[in-house]
Short mmCIF file of C-alpha atoms and ligand atoms in Angstrom, two decimals:
data_model
loop_
_atom_site.label_atom_id
_atom_site.label_comp_id
_atom_site.label_asym_id
_atom_site.label_seq_id
_atom_site.Cartn_x
_atom_site.Cartn_y
_atom_site.Cartn_z
CA MET A 1 -19.43 -20.65 -16.54
CA THR A 2 -17.10 -21.60 -19.48
CA GLU A 3 -15.82 -18.16 -19.05
CA LYS A 4 -13.97 -18.78 -15.37
CA LYS A 5 -10.82 -19.77 -17.47
CA GLN A 6 -8.01 -17.98 -15.97
CA VAL A 7 -7.32 -20.36 -12.62
CA LYS A 8 -3.18 -19.16 -12.27
CA ASN A 9 -3.18 -16.84 -9.09
CA ARG A 10 -2.47 -13.15 -10.09
CA ILE A 11 -1.87 -10.23 -7.50
CA LEU A 12 -2.90 -7.01 -7.88
CA THR A 13 -2.29 -4.40 -5.09
CA GLY A 14 -0.85 -0.62 -4.79
CA ASP A 15 -0.16 2.23 -3.10
CA ARG A 16 -1.68 5.74 -2.92
CA THR A 17 0.68 8.47 -4.30
CA THR A 18 1.20 11.24 -1.68
CA GLY A 19 4.60 11.24 -1.17
CA LYS A 20 7.26 9.05 -0.28
CA LEU A 21 6.79 5.07 1.55
CA HIS A 22 8.47 4.93 4.99
CA LEU A 23 8.64 1.67 7.28
CA GLY A 24 5.92 1.84 7.85
CA HIS A 25 5.24 0.00 4.68
CA TYR A 26 8.12 -1.80 4.35
CA VAL A 27 6.78 -4.07 7.43
CA GLY A 28 3.35 -3.78 6.86
CA SER A 29 3.17 -4.73 2.96
CA LEU A 30 6.15 -4.41 0.87
CA LYS A 31 8.22 -6.82 2.86
CA LYS A 32 5.53 -9.60 1.75
CA ARG A 33 5.24 -8.58 -1.92
CA VAL A 34 8.39 -8.62 -2.64
CA GLU A 35 8.32 -12.46 -1.33
CA MET A 36 5.59 -13.60 -3.36
CA HIS A 37 6.12 -11.26 -6.70
CA TYR A 38 8.58 -14.06 -7.70
CA LYS A 39 5.53 -16.77 -7.03
CA TYR A 40 2.67 -14.99 -8.67
CA GLU A 41 2.82 -13.14 -11.02
CA THR A 42 2.18 -9.50 -9.90
CA PHE A 43 0.66 -5.93 -10.86
CA ILE A 44 1.04 -2.90 -8.75
CA LEU A 45 -0.55 -0.32 -8.80
CA LEU A 46 0.51 3.85 -8.49
CA ALA A 47 -2.63 4.68 -7.64
CA ASP A 48 -2.18 8.32 -8.57
CA VAL A 49 -6.18 8.33 -9.05
CA GLN A 50 -7.51 7.65 -5.26
CA ALA A 51 -4.79 9.91 -4.71
CA LEU A 52 -6.94 12.44 -5.64
CA THR A 53 -9.81 11.99 -4.01
CA THR A 54 -7.97 13.26 -1.22
CA HIS A 55 -5.17 15.41 -2.68
CA PHE A 56 -6.62 17.14 -5.77
CA ASP A 57 -5.50 20.14 -4.61
CA LYS A 58 -2.30 19.24 -4.45
CA PRO A 59 -1.14 17.56 -8.02
CA GLN A 60 1.82 18.29 -7.54
CA GLN A 61 2.63 16.09 -5.03
CA ILE A 62 0.85 12.75 -6.90
CA GLN A 63 3.09 13.78 -9.80
CA LYS A 64 6.29 13.56 -7.84
CA SER A 65 5.23 10.33 -5.51
CA VAL A 66 4.08 8.36 -8.94
CA ARG A 67 8.34 8.80 -9.81
CA GLN A 68 8.74 8.16 -5.75
CA ILE A 69 6.87 5.56 -4.29
CA THR A 70 8.58 3.63 -8.03
CA GLU A 71 11.61 4.10 -6.92
CA ASP A 72 10.92 2.46 -3.39
CA TYR A 73 9.23 -0.38 -4.78
CA LEU A 74 12.53 -0.89 -6.97
CA ALA A 75 14.92 -0.29 -3.77
CA VAL A 76 13.20 -2.91 -2.30
CA GLY A 77 13.23 -5.23 -4.27
CA ILE A 78 10.76 -5.26 -6.63
CA ASP A 79 12.32 -7.07 -10.02
CA PRO A 80 9.89 -4.90 -12.38
CA GLU A 81 10.52 -8.49 -14.94
CA LYS A 82 8.89 -9.72 -12.60
CA ALA A 83 6.32 -7.44 -10.94
CA THR A 84 4.05 -4.97 -13.84
CA ILE A 85 3.90 -1.64 -12.45
CA PHE A 86 1.83 1.02 -13.47
CA VAL A 87 -0.96 3.49 -12.91
CA GLN A 88 -3.87 4.37 -13.10
CA SER A 89 -4.84 7.25 -14.66
CA HIS A 90 -3.39 5.82 -17.94
CA ILE A 91 -5.86 2.72 -18.16
CA PRO A 92 -9.18 5.27 -18.75
CA GLU A 93 -11.11 1.10 -18.82
CA ILE A 94 -10.70 1.44 -15.37
CA ALA A 95 -12.75 4.64 -15.09
CA GLU A 96 -15.25 3.01 -17.38
CA LEU A 97 -15.49 -0.30 -15.52
CA THR A 98 -15.48 1.91 -12.66
CA ILE A 99 -18.58 3.75 -13.83
CA TYR A 100 -20.10 0.93 -14.22
CA PHE A 101 -19.90 -1.00 -11.01
CA SER A 102 -21.12 2.08 -9.50
CA MET A 103 -24.88 1.64 -11.04
CA PHE A 104 -25.27 -1.02 -8.97
CA VAL A 105 -23.48 -0.41 -5.06
CA THR A 106 -25.62 1.47 -3.02
CA VAL A 107 -24.49 4.69 -0.97
CA ASN A 108 -25.05 3.16 1.93
CA SER A 109 -23.09 0.77 1.50
CA LEU A 110 -20.45 3.17 1.27
CA ARG A 111 -20.63 4.87 4.46
CA HIS A 112 -20.73 2.38 6.25
CA ASN A 113 -17.20 0.89 5.09
CA PRO A 114 -15.49 1.10 7.82
CA THR A 115 -12.48 2.39 6.71
CA ILE A 116 -14.56 5.02 4.53
CA LYS A 117 -15.31 6.57 7.95
CA SER A 118 -12.25 5.70 10.18
CA GLU A 119 -10.51 8.07 6.69
CA ALA A 120 -13.10 10.49 6.56
CA ALA A 121 -12.41 11.40 10.66
CA GLU A 122 -8.91 12.29 9.51
CA HIS A 123 -9.50 14.64 7.27
CA SER A 124 -12.36 16.20 9.20
CA TYR A 125 -14.76 15.70 5.81
CA LYS A 126 -17.79 17.66 7.20
CA ASP A 127 -19.73 16.21 3.62
CA LEU A 128 -18.23 13.46 1.56
CA TYR A 129 -16.60 14.62 -1.36
CA TYR A 130 -18.51 12.60 -4.73
CA GLY A 131 -15.47 10.55 -5.43
CA PHE A 132 -14.04 9.79 -1.68
CA LEU A 133 -17.06 7.45 -1.51
CA GLY A 134 -16.43 6.14 -4.25
CA TYR A 135 -13.12 5.57 -3.89
CA PRO A 136 -13.85 1.59 -2.96
CA VAL A 137 -15.96 1.00 -5.91
CA SER A 138 -12.38 1.91 -8.32
CA GLN A 139 -10.65 0.07 -5.73
CA ALA A 140 -12.85 -2.69 -7.11
CA ALA A 141 -12.35 -1.85 -11.35
CA ASP A 142 -8.85 -1.98 -10.44
CA ILE A 143 -8.45 -5.94 -8.88
CA SER A 144 -11.53 -6.68 -11.30
CA PHE A 145 -10.00 -5.61 -14.51
CA CYS A 146 -6.92 -8.04 -14.41
CA LYS A 147 -8.70 -10.50 -12.80
CA ALA A 148 -6.74 -10.87 -9.61
CA THR A 149 -7.10 -13.02 -7.74
CA LEU A 150 -5.46 -12.34 -4.75
CA VAL A 151 -4.75 -8.57 -3.04
CA PRO A 152 -1.93 -8.49 -0.80
CA VAL A 153 -3.47 -5.87 1.54
CA GLY A 154 -2.65 -4.05 5.31
CA GLY A 155 -5.97 -4.86 7.82
CA ASP A 156 -7.04 -1.60 7.15
CA GLN A 157 -8.12 -2.25 3.38
CA VAL A 158 -9.93 -5.98 4.23
CA PRO A 159 -13.40 -3.73 3.69
CA HIS A 160 -12.40 -2.47 0.46
CA ILE A 161 -12.28 -6.01 -0.58
CA GLU A 162 -15.39 -7.34 1.05
CA GLN A 163 -17.05 -4.38 -1.33
CA THR A 164 -14.75 -5.17 -4.45
CA ARG A 165 -16.10 -9.76 -3.82
CA LYS A 166 -19.98 -8.16 -3.43
CA ILE A 167 -19.85 -5.44 -6.78
CA VAL A 168 -18.17 -8.37 -9.35
CA ARG A 169 -20.77 -11.43 -7.20
CA ARG A 170 -23.94 -9.33 -8.02
CA PHE A 171 -21.66 -8.36 -11.75
CA ASN A 172 -21.65 -11.56 -12.36
CA GLU A 173 -25.13 -12.24 -11.42
CA LEU A 174 -26.25 -9.30 -13.56
CA TYR A 175 -24.59 -10.23 -16.91
CA LYS A 176 -22.19 -13.40 -17.31
CA PRO A 177 -19.78 -14.54 -15.02
CA ILE A 178 -16.72 -12.96 -16.59
CA LEU A 179 -14.89 -11.50 -13.70
CA ILE A 180 -13.14 -13.01 -10.10
CA GLU A 181 -13.73 -12.89 -6.79
CA PRO A 182 -10.54 -12.44 -5.19
CA GLU A 183 -8.94 -12.70 -1.85
CA ALA A 184 -7.67 -9.93 0.64
CA VAL A 185 -3.80 -11.96 1.66
CA VAL A 186 -3.89 -9.94 5.35
CA GLY A 187 -0.15 -9.80 6.56
CA LYS A 188 -0.13 -10.40 10.89
CA THR A 189 2.25 -8.06 11.03
CA PRO A 190 0.04 -5.28 13.07
CA ARG A 191 0.38 -1.36 11.80
CA LEU A 192 4.07 0.55 12.66
CA LYS A 193 3.58 2.66 15.72
CA GLY A 194 5.20 6.35 14.02
CA LEU A 195 8.03 7.53 16.19
CA ASP A 196 5.39 10.37 18.23
CA GLY A 197 4.43 7.32 20.10
CA LYS A 198 0.38 7.33 20.04
CA ASN A 199 -0.94 6.73 16.47
CA LYS A 200 0.23 4.61 13.87
CA MET A 201 3.03 5.30 11.16
CA SER A 202 2.44 8.07 8.68
CA LYS A 203 3.59 11.12 6.82
CA SER A 204 0.44 13.16 7.56
CA MET A 205 1.59 12.55 11.56
CA ALA A 206 5.18 13.74 10.74
CA ASN A 207 6.33 10.41 12.54
CA ALA A 208 7.60 8.74 9.85
CA ILE A 209 11.20 6.95 8.95
CA TYR A 210 11.22 7.10 5.13
CA LEU A 211 13.17 4.13 3.01
CA ASP A 212 15.17 6.83 1.78
CA SER A 213 16.91 8.34 4.68
CA SER A 214 20.26 8.05 5.42
CA ARG A 215 21.78 6.70 8.70
CA SER A 216 22.41 10.59 10.27
CA GLU A 217 18.77 11.00 9.84
CA ILE A 218 17.76 8.07 11.34
CA PHE A 219 19.42 8.33 14.61
CA GLN A 220 18.67 11.82 13.87
CA LYS A 221 14.86 11.12 14.98
CA VAL A 222 14.68 7.31 16.40
CA GLN A 223 16.84 10.30 19.68
CA LYS A 224 14.06 11.91 19.22
CA ALA A 225 11.16 9.89 19.09
CA VAL A 226 9.09 9.10 22.39
CA THR A 227 9.43 6.10 24.95
CA ASP A 228 8.41 5.55 27.96
CA PRO A 229 7.32 9.12 30.00
CA SER A 230 7.36 7.48 33.70
CA ARG A 231 11.21 6.92 32.98
CA ILE A 232 13.22 9.20 34.56
CA ARG A 233 16.35 8.09 35.49
CA LYS A 234 18.45 4.93 33.42
CA ASP A 235 17.15 2.41 36.12
CA ASP A 236 13.47 2.97 36.24
CA PRO A 237 12.11 0.28 34.88
CA GLY A 238 10.69 0.50 31.37
CA HIS A 239 7.24 -0.18 29.45
CA PRO A 240 7.59 -1.80 26.89
CA GLN A 241 4.54 -2.48 25.29
CA ILE A 242 3.82 1.65 25.36
CA CYS A 243 7.13 2.16 23.99
CA PRO A 244 7.29 2.93 20.20
CA ILE A 245 11.62 1.59 19.78
CA PHE A 246 11.25 -1.44 21.78
CA SER A 247 7.18 -1.89 19.16
CA TYR A 248 10.64 -1.60 16.58
CA HIS A 249 12.47 -3.95 17.75
CA LYS A 250 10.05 -6.49 17.93
CA ALA A 251 8.94 -5.84 14.11
CA PHE A 252 12.95 -5.48 12.82
CA SER A 253 14.94 -7.39 14.80
CA GLU A 254 12.61 -10.74 16.79
CA LYS A 255 15.73 -12.27 17.36
CA THR A 256 16.63 -10.00 20.31
CA SER A 257 13.51 -8.30 21.47
CA ASN A 258 13.05 -10.72 24.33
CA ASP A 259 16.07 -9.36 25.91
CA ILE A 260 14.73 -5.80 25.82
CA LEU A 261 12.01 -6.54 27.39
CA GLU A 262 13.75 -7.88 30.42
CA SER A 263 16.59 -5.94 30.40
CA CYS A 264 13.96 -2.28 29.81
CA GLN A 265 11.31 -3.46 32.18
CA SER A 266 14.64 -4.34 34.60
CA GLY A 267 15.73 -0.96 34.05
CA LYS A 268 18.96 -2.54 32.53
CA ILE A 269 19.23 -1.17 29.48
CA GLY A 270 18.92 3.05 29.20
CA CYS A 271 16.59 4.52 26.48
CA VAL A 272 19.75 5.79 24.58
CA GLU A 273 21.37 2.34 24.10
CA CYS A 274 17.85 0.81 23.88
CA LYS A 275 18.06 3.21 20.61
CA GLN A 276 21.40 3.43 19.07
CA LEU A 277 20.54 -0.63 18.78
CA ILE A 278 17.64 -0.02 16.68
CA ALA A 279 18.90 2.88 14.63
CA ASN A 280 21.31 0.02 13.55
CA GLN A 281 19.25 -2.56 12.59
CA ILE A 282 17.34 0.19 10.77
CA ASP A 283 19.94 0.91 8.65
CA PHE A 284 20.86 -2.30 8.16
CA ILE A 285 17.61 -2.82 6.64
CA LEU A 286 17.60 -0.01 4.26
CA GLU A 287 21.53 -0.41 2.92
CA PRO A 288 20.74 -2.66 0.65
CA MET A 289 17.89 -0.64 -0.38
CA ARG A 290 19.81 2.70 -1.45
CA GLU A 291 22.72 0.85 -3.14
CA ARG A 292 19.98 -0.88 -5.45
CA ARG A 293 18.49 2.75 -5.32
CA GLN A 294 22.23 3.96 -6.38
CA VAL A 295 21.53 2.80 -9.14
CA TYR A 296 18.38 4.03 -10.62
CA ARG A 297 19.04 7.25 -10.02
CA SER A 298 22.47 7.59 -11.90
CA LYS A 299 20.32 5.74 -14.70
CA PRO A 300 17.29 8.55 -14.44
CA LYS A 301 15.18 7.66 -17.37
CA LEU A 302 14.75 3.82 -16.43
CA ILE A 303 12.80 4.89 -13.49
CA ASP A 304 10.02 5.73 -16.61
CA GLU A 305 11.04 3.57 -18.89
CA ILE A 306 10.09 0.86 -16.54
CA VAL A 307 6.48 2.68 -16.02
CA LEU A 308 5.37 3.12 -19.38
CA SER A 309 6.31 -0.32 -20.72
CA GLY A 310 3.96 -2.05 -17.32
CA THR A 311 1.30 0.17 -18.13
CA GLN A 312 1.72 -0.99 -21.49
CA LYS A 313 0.93 -4.36 -20.81
CA ALA A 314 -1.56 -3.23 -18.47
CA GLN A 315 -3.74 -1.07 -21.20
CA SER A 316 -3.88 -4.48 -23.05
CA ILE A 317 -5.14 -6.46 -20.40
CA ALA A 318 -7.49 -3.94 -19.36
CA LYS A 319 -9.23 -3.18 -23.22
CA GLU A 320 -9.19 -7.57 -23.15
CA THR A 321 -11.59 -7.48 -20.24
CA MET A 322 -13.25 -4.12 -21.18
CA LYS A 323 -14.24 -6.13 -23.99
CA GLU A 324 -15.56 -9.44 -22.61
CA VAL A 325 -17.69 -6.78 -19.52
CA ARG A 326 -18.77 -4.32 -22.52
CA ASP A 327 -20.19 -8.31 -24.72
CA ALA A 328 -21.14 -9.01 -20.88
CA MET A 329 -23.43 -6.09 -20.71
CA GLY A 330 -24.76 -5.58 -24.23
CA ILE A 331 -22.91 -2.44 -24.62
CA ASN A 332 -21.37 -3.28 -28.00
CA TYR A 333 -23.86 -2.16 -30.78
CA PHE A 334 -21.50 -1.67 -33.77
N1 LIG B 401 -6.27 2.03 -0.92
C1 LIG B 401 -4.84 1.39 -1.02
C2 LIG B 401 -4.47 1.79 0.22
O1 LIG B 401 -4.52 2.78 0.29
C3 LIG B 401 -3.77 1.72 -2.64
C4 LIG B 401 -4.51 0.37 -3.39
C5 LIG B 401 -5.84 0.81 -4.58
C6 LIG B 401 -5.27 -0.61 -3.33
N2 LIG B 401 -6.52 0.54 -5.20
C7 LIG B 401 -5.39 -0.64 -4.48
C8 LIG B 401 -4.36 -1.70 -3.28
C9 LIG B 401 -6.00 -2.21 -5.56
C10 LIG B 401 -5.45 -3.24 -3.40
C11 LIG B 401 -5.43 -2.80 -4.82
O2 LIG B 401 -2.91 1.65 0.55
#
C-alpha cells in the first residue's frame, strides 16, 4: 500500500469536443468547475478521441470544437494558470492504458452501462461500434493516467465513474495498488431543458442557447421558445412545471422564481413579459463571459499556447504514471 502516496485531491473532468458549449453545460458542470478549480489541482480534458466515437466522420467539426471549447472554458472563468487544459489525442499513454484496461473489462458490463444504452438509442445504432462501446474504458484511462481523486460530472456520467472504480480496483488487485479509485462529484442541478420544452438542452436537438450568444440572439431564441401550450390568453392560468422558460427562471434567478411561479399560475404575468425577464437575466450572466472572450479573441495565438502548455504538463504526468503501470504489469523488459 506504500505506493498510494498521493493524498491531495486532484480533479479530472472534461468534455467531448463535438461543438461549442451551451447554457446546459454551464448550469450542469461549468459553474461548479469554476468554483472547484480554485480549491483543487484541476485537469480539464478536451476529449477529442471520445468525440470520434460518435463523430469519426466529422473530423473538421472536432478540430474546430477543440478551440471553441477552450475559449468557452476561459470565457466562463477558468484560469489557465490554475487549471491544466489539455487534448486527449495528444496523450498516447491514455490510449495505451485503455488497451491494458480493456483486457479485463467484459463486453456485457459495457453493454449494460445505462448511459451507453441511452446514447446508442439516441444515435440509433443498430450495431455498436467497437470504439463507442469501449469509451467508458477510455474514460477510465483519462481519469487514471493523472490519478484523479474527484471527477465533477453530470448525473449521466455516474455509470462511467462506477465503471472506472471497478476497473481501477481490478487493476490494483491484479498487479499492484498504484491507481486511485476516483469519486464522482455530481451537481444537484437537474439537466437544463431545451428551448423546445421536450428534450434536455443539446446541440443535436437544436434547442440550445450557446455561451457565445449575443444579446439579440438570446432574445430571439427565448422569444421562439415553447411555453405552456394550454395558455392561449395572457390571463389563462399557466403550468410553470412544464414550461422550459420557468425552468430557466429556477436555474438562473432562484430568488424571483417563486414570484414568477405564482404570477404564472394566477395568470398575472404573460409569456412575453416572462420571457423578457429571463432573456435579460441570461444576458446578464453571459455578459462577463463576452468580455473575457473578447480578450482571448484579440490574441488568437494565446488559446493554442494555453492548450499546448497544458498538454505538455499532462504528457509528463502520463509518462510517470505509465512507467509505474508497466512496472506493475511487468512490461518492462529492457
Ligand atoms: N463523457 C464525458 C461527457 O460526455 C466527457 C469525458 C471524457 C469525461 N472523459 C472524461 C468526463 C473523464 C469526466 C472524466 O461529458
